[in-house]
Short mmCIF file of C-alpha atoms in Angstrom, two decimals:
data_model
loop_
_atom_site.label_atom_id
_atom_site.label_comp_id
_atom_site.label_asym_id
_atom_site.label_seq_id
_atom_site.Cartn_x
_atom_site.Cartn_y
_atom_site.Cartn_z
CA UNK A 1 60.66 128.66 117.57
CA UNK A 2 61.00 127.78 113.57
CA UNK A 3 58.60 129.49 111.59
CA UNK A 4 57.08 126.83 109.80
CA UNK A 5 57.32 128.56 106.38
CA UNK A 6 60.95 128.49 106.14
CA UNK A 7 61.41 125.31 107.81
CA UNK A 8 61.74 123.71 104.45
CA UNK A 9 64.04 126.42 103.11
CA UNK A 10 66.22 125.26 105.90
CA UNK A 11 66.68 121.77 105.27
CA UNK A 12 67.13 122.50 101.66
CA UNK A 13 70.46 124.54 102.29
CA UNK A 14 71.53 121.48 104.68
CA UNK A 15 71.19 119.03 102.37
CA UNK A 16 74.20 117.53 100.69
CA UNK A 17 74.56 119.21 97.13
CA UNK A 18 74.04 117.09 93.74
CA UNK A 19 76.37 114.63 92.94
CA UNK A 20 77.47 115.99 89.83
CA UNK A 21 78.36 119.51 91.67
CA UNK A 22 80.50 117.50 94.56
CA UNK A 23 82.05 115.81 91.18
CA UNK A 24 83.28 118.75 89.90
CA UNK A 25 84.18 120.06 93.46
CA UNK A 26 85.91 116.79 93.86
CA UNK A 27 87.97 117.13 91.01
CA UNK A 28 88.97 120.78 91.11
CA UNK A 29 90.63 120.23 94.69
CA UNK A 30 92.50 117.15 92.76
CA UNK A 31 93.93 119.57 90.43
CA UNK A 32 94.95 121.78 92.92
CA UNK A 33 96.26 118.62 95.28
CA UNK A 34 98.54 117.35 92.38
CA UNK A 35 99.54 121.14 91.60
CA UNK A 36 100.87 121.95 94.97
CA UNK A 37 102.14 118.40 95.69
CA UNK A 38 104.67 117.45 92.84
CA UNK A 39 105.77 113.73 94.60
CA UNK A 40 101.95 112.73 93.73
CA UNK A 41 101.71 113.76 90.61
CA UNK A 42 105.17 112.08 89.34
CA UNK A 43 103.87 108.67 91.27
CA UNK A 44 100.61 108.95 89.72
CA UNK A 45 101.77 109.99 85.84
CA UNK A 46 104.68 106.57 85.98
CA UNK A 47 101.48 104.63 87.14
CA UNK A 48 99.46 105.41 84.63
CA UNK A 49 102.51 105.05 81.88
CA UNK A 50 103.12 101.48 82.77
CA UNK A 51 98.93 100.75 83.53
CA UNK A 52 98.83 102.31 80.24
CA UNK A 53 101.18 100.36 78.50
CA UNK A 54 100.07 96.99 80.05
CA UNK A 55 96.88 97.12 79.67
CA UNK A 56 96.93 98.63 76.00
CA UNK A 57 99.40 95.76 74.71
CA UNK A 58 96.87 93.73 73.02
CA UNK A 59 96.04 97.24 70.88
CA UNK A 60 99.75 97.43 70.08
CA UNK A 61 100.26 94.87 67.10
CA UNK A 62 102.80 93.06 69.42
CA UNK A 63 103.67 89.18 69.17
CA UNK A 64 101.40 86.81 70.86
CA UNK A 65 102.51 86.55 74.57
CA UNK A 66 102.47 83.00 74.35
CA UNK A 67 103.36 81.77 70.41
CA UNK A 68 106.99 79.81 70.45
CA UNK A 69 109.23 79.66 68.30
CA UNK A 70 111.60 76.98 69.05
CA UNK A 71 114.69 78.61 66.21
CA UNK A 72 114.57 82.24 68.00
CA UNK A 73 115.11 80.84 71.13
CA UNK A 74 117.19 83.01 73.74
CA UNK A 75 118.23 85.62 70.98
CA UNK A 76 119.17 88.74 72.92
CA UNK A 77 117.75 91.90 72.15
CA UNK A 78 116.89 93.03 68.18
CA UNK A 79 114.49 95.25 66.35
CA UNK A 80 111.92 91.98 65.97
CA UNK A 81 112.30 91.20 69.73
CA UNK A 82 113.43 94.40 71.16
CA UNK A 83 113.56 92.59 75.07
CA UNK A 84 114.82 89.21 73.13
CA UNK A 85 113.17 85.82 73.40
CA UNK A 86 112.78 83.39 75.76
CA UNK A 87 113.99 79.65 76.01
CA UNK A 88 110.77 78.84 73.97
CA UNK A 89 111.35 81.98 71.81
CA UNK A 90 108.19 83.78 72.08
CA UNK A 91 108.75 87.50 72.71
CA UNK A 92 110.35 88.56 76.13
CA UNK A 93 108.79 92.32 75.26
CA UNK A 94 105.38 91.39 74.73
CA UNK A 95 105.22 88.63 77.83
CA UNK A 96 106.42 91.81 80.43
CA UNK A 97 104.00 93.95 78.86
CA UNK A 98 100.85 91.62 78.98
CA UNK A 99 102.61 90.27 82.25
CA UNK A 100 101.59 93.88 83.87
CA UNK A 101 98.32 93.17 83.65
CA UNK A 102 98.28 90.40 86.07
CA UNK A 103 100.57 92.30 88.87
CA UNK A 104 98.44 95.12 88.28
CA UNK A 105 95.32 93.77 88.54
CA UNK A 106 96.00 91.29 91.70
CA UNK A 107 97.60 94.62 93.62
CA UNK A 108 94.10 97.05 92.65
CA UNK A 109 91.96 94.10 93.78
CA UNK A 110 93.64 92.69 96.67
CA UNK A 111 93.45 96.29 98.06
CA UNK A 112 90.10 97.40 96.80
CA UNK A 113 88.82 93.93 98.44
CA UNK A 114 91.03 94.24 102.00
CA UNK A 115 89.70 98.09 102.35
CA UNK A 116 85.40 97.00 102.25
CA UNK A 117 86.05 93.98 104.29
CA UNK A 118 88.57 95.51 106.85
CA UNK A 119 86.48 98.89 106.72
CA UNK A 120 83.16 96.54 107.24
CA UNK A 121 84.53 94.72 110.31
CA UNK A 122 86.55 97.61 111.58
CA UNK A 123 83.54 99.68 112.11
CA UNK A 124 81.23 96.68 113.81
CA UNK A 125 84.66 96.16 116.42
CA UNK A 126 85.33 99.73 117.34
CA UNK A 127 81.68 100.55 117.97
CA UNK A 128 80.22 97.13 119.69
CA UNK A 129 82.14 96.91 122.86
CA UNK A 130 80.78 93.09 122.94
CA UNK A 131 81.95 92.10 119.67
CA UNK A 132 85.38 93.73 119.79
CA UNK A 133 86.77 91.78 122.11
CA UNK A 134 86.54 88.70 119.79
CA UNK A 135 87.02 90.12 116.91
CA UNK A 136 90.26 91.64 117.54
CA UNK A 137 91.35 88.31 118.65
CA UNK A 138 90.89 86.86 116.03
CA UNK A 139 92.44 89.51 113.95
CA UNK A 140 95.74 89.05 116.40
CA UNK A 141 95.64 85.27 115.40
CA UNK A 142 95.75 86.16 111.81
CA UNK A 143 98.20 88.74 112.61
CA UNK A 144 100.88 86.26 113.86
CA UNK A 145 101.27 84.04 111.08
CA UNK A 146 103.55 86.26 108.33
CA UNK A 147 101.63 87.17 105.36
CA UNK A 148 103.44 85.89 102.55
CA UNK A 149 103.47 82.19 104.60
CA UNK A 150 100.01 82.52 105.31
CA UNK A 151 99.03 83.34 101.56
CA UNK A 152 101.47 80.54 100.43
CA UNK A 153 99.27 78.36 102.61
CA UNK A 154 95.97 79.49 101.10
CA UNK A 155 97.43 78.94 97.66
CA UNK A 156 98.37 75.68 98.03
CA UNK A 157 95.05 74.63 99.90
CA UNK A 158 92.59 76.16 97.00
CA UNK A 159 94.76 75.88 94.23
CA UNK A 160 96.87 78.01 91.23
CA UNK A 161 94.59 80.12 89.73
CA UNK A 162 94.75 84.33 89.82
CA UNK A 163 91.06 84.06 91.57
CA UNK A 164 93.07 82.44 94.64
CA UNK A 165 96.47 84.45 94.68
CA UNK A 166 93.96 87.83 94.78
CA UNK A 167 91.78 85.85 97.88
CA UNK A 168 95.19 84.59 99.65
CA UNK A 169 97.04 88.64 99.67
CA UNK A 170 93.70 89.88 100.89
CA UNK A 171 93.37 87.73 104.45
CA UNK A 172 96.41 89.36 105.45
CA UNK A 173 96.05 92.14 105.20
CA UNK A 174 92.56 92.37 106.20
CA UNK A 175 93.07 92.42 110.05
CA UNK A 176 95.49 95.73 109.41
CA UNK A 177 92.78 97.52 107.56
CA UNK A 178 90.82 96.44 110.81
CA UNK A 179 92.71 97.77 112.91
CA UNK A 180 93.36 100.90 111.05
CA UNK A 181 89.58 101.76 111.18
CA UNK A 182 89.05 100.38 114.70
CA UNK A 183 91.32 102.76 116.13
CA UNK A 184 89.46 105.91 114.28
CA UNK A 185 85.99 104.31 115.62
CA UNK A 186 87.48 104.50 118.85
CA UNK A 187 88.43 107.93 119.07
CA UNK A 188 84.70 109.11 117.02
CA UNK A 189 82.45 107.02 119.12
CA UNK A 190 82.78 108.98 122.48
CA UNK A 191 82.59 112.48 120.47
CA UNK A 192 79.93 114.69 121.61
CA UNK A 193 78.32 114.60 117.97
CA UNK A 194 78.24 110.70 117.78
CA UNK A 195 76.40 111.10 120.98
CA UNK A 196 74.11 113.36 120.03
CA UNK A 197 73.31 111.42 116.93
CA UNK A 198 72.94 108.10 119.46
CA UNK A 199 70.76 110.33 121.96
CA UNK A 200 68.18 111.34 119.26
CA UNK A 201 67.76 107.78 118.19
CA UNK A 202 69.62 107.49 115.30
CA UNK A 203 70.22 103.89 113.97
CA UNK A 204 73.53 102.46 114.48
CA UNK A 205 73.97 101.48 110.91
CA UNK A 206 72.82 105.08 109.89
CA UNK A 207 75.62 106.42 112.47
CA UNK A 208 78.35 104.28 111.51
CA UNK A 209 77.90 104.89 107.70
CA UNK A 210 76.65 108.85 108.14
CA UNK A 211 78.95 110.20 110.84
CA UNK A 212 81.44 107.95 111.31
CA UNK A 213 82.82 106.27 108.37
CA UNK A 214 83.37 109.16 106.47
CA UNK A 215 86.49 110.17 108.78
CA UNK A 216 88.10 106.82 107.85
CA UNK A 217 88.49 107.55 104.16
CA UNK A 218 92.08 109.78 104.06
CA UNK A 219 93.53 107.07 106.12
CA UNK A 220 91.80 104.26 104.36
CA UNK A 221 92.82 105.52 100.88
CA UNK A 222 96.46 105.72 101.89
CA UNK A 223 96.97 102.57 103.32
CA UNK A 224 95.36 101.25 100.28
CA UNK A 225 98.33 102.44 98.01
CA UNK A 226 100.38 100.59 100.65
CA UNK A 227 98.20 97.45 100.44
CA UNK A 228 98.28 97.10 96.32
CA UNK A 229 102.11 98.08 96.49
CA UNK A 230 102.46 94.97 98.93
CA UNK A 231 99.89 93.11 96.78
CA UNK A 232 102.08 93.98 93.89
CA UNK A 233 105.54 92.62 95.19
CA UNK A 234 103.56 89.57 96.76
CA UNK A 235 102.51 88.06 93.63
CA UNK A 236 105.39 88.56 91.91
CA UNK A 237 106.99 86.18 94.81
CA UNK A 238 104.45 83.41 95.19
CA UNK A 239 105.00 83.23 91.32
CA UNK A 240 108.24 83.33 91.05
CA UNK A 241 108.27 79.91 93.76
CA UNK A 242 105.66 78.25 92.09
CA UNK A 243 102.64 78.67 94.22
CA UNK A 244 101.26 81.83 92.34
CA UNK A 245 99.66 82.29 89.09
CA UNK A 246 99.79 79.57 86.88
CA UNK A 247 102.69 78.86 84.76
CA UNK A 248 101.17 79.51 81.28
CA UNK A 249 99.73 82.95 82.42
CA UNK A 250 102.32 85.60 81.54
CA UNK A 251 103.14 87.62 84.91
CA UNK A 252 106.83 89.02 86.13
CA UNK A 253 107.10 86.23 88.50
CA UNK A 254 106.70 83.55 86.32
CA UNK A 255 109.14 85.60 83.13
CA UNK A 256 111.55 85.99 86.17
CA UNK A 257 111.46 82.18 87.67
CA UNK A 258 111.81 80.69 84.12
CA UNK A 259 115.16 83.04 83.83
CA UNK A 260 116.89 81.33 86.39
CA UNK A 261 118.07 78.52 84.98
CA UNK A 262 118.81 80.57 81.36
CA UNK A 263 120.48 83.85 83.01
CA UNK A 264 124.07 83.44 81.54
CA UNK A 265 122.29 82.89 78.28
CA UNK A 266 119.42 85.81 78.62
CA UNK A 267 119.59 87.94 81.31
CA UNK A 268 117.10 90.08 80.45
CA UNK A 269 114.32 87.55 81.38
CA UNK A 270 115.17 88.45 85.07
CA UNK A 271 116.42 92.03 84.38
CA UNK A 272 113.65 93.50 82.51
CA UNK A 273 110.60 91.98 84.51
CA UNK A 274 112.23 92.85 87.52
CA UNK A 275 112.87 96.70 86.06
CA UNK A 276 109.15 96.94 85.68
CA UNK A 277 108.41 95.51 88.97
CA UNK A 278 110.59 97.73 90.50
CA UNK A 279 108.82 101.10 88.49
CA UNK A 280 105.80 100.07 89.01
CA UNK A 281 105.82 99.50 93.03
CA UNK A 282 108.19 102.70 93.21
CA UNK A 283 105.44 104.43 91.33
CA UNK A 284 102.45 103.29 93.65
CA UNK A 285 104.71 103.93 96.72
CA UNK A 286 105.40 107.65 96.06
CA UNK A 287 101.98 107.82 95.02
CA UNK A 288 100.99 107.08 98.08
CA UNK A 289 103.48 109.05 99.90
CA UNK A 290 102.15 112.25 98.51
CA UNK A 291 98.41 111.52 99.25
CA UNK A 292 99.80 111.10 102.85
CA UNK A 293 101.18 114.37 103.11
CA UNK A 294 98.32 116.36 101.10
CA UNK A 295 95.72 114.43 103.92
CA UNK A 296 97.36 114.45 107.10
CA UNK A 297 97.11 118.37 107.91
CA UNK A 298 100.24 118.22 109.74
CA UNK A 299 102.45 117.83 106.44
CA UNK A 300 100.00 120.78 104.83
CA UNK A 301 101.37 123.47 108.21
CA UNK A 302 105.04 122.96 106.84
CA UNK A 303 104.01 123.81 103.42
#
């Protein structure tokens, strides 16, 4: 039997420590993560470089992304233009730089928005036996139509706007997050402690979000970096054929579709949007990659 006295004492060590201590917890195993895993830390440094770089251009005292000038136009590359110009002649350096933004900023919300929903409806499905059956349905139906079809669709139903390209790449990949967290919810939900928790009359919300959801994260987080990587690539493409971002707003889509017709003149308005493209998904990719191995404890028992 408890004495009563120390009851209290107890709970006290069982409670979760302060925030600010996990914090610091938090980031000391970081350190050590990115010490011992040097494929993470190299994704994670060229990300920040060219998030860096994007998001600081208007800070840099470079040309205005969008000011022509019709006698510079399709110069190649010089110490005024260091990229060149375009066929309007405003600044092919400043337009991929400021164009980062938009690929960067579509990928981080398109997979910060597909991880709450899919993690939301994941974790209804795999622990209501009644509702799974039709959700996961209709998650299959989604599932059949290819992605980038199905967000060309959505784009031309609501409309070119950056709002709609980040709400058409989420859908799709919504049902994989889904099924992702489904599948963990499966395998938790007949474990002897979810039981318990059920058995002494726990709330369901309170056992989802307490004992359940918290064994989703590692996976969750790494098919994130998959998701914005995807997200990434995707906009560049609907852009590129017209049914992305509008035309005025500076992305690498839009810098490489209006180099087609001007790539014997200016390659570079294909080449250099492209090169950052390329960087930038690499980056998030073997980002990604070594979160994957320093989670999955597999990986950790070659080290």
């Amino acid at each position: 039997m408890t004495d009563p006295r120390t009851a209290g004492d107890t709970e006290a060590k069982l409670e979760a420590p302060p925030w600010h201590r996990r914090l610091v917890e938090g980031l000391g195993d970081l350190r050590e993560t990115l010490r011992r895993n040097p494929t993470m830390l190299f994704g994670l440094v060229v990300l920040a470089i060219m998030a860096a770089s994007a998001f600081a251009a208007p800070w840099l005292g470079l040309p205005d992304p969008m000011r022509q000038n019709p006698i510079g136009r399709l110069q190649g590359p010089s110490a005024e233009a260091w990229f060149g110009t375009d066929m309007y002649g405003r600044d092919l350096f400043s337009r991929v730089l400021h164009g980062g933004q938009i690929s960067i900023v579509v990928g981080l919300s398109v997979a910060f928005l597909a991880t709450v929903m899919g993690l939301a409806i994941g974790l209804v499905s795999g622990f209501n036996r009644r509702l799974d059956a039709v959700v996961m349905r209709l998650m299959d139906a989604l599932m059949s139509i290819p992605s980038i079809l199905l967000a060309i669709a959505l784009v031309a139903l609501w409309g070119s706007s950056v709002r709609n390209v980040i709400l058409a790449l989420t859908i799709p990949e919504v049902p994989r997050v889904v099924r992702l967290v489904r599948s963990v919810v499966l395998m938790l939900r007949d474990q002897l402690f979810v039981q318990a928790a059920i058995a002494s009359g726990t709330s369901t919300p309170r056992i989802l979000v307490r004992h359940i959801m918290p064994n989703t994260i590692p996976p969750l987080i790494v098919q994130a970096t998959y998701i914005c990587a995807q997200a990434v690539i995707f906009e560049a493409y609907l852009s590129f054929v017209g049914a992305g971002t509008p035309p005025e707003v500076p992305s690498w889509g839009n810098i490489m579709a209006e180099g087609r017709t001007f790539f014997f003149r200016n390659f570079g308005m294909i080449l250099y949007p492209g090169v950052f493209l390329a960087i930038t998904v690499f980056a998030i990719n073997t980002f990604g990659d070594g979160l994957r191995d320093s989670l999955d404890p597999r990986m950790q028992r070659r080290v």
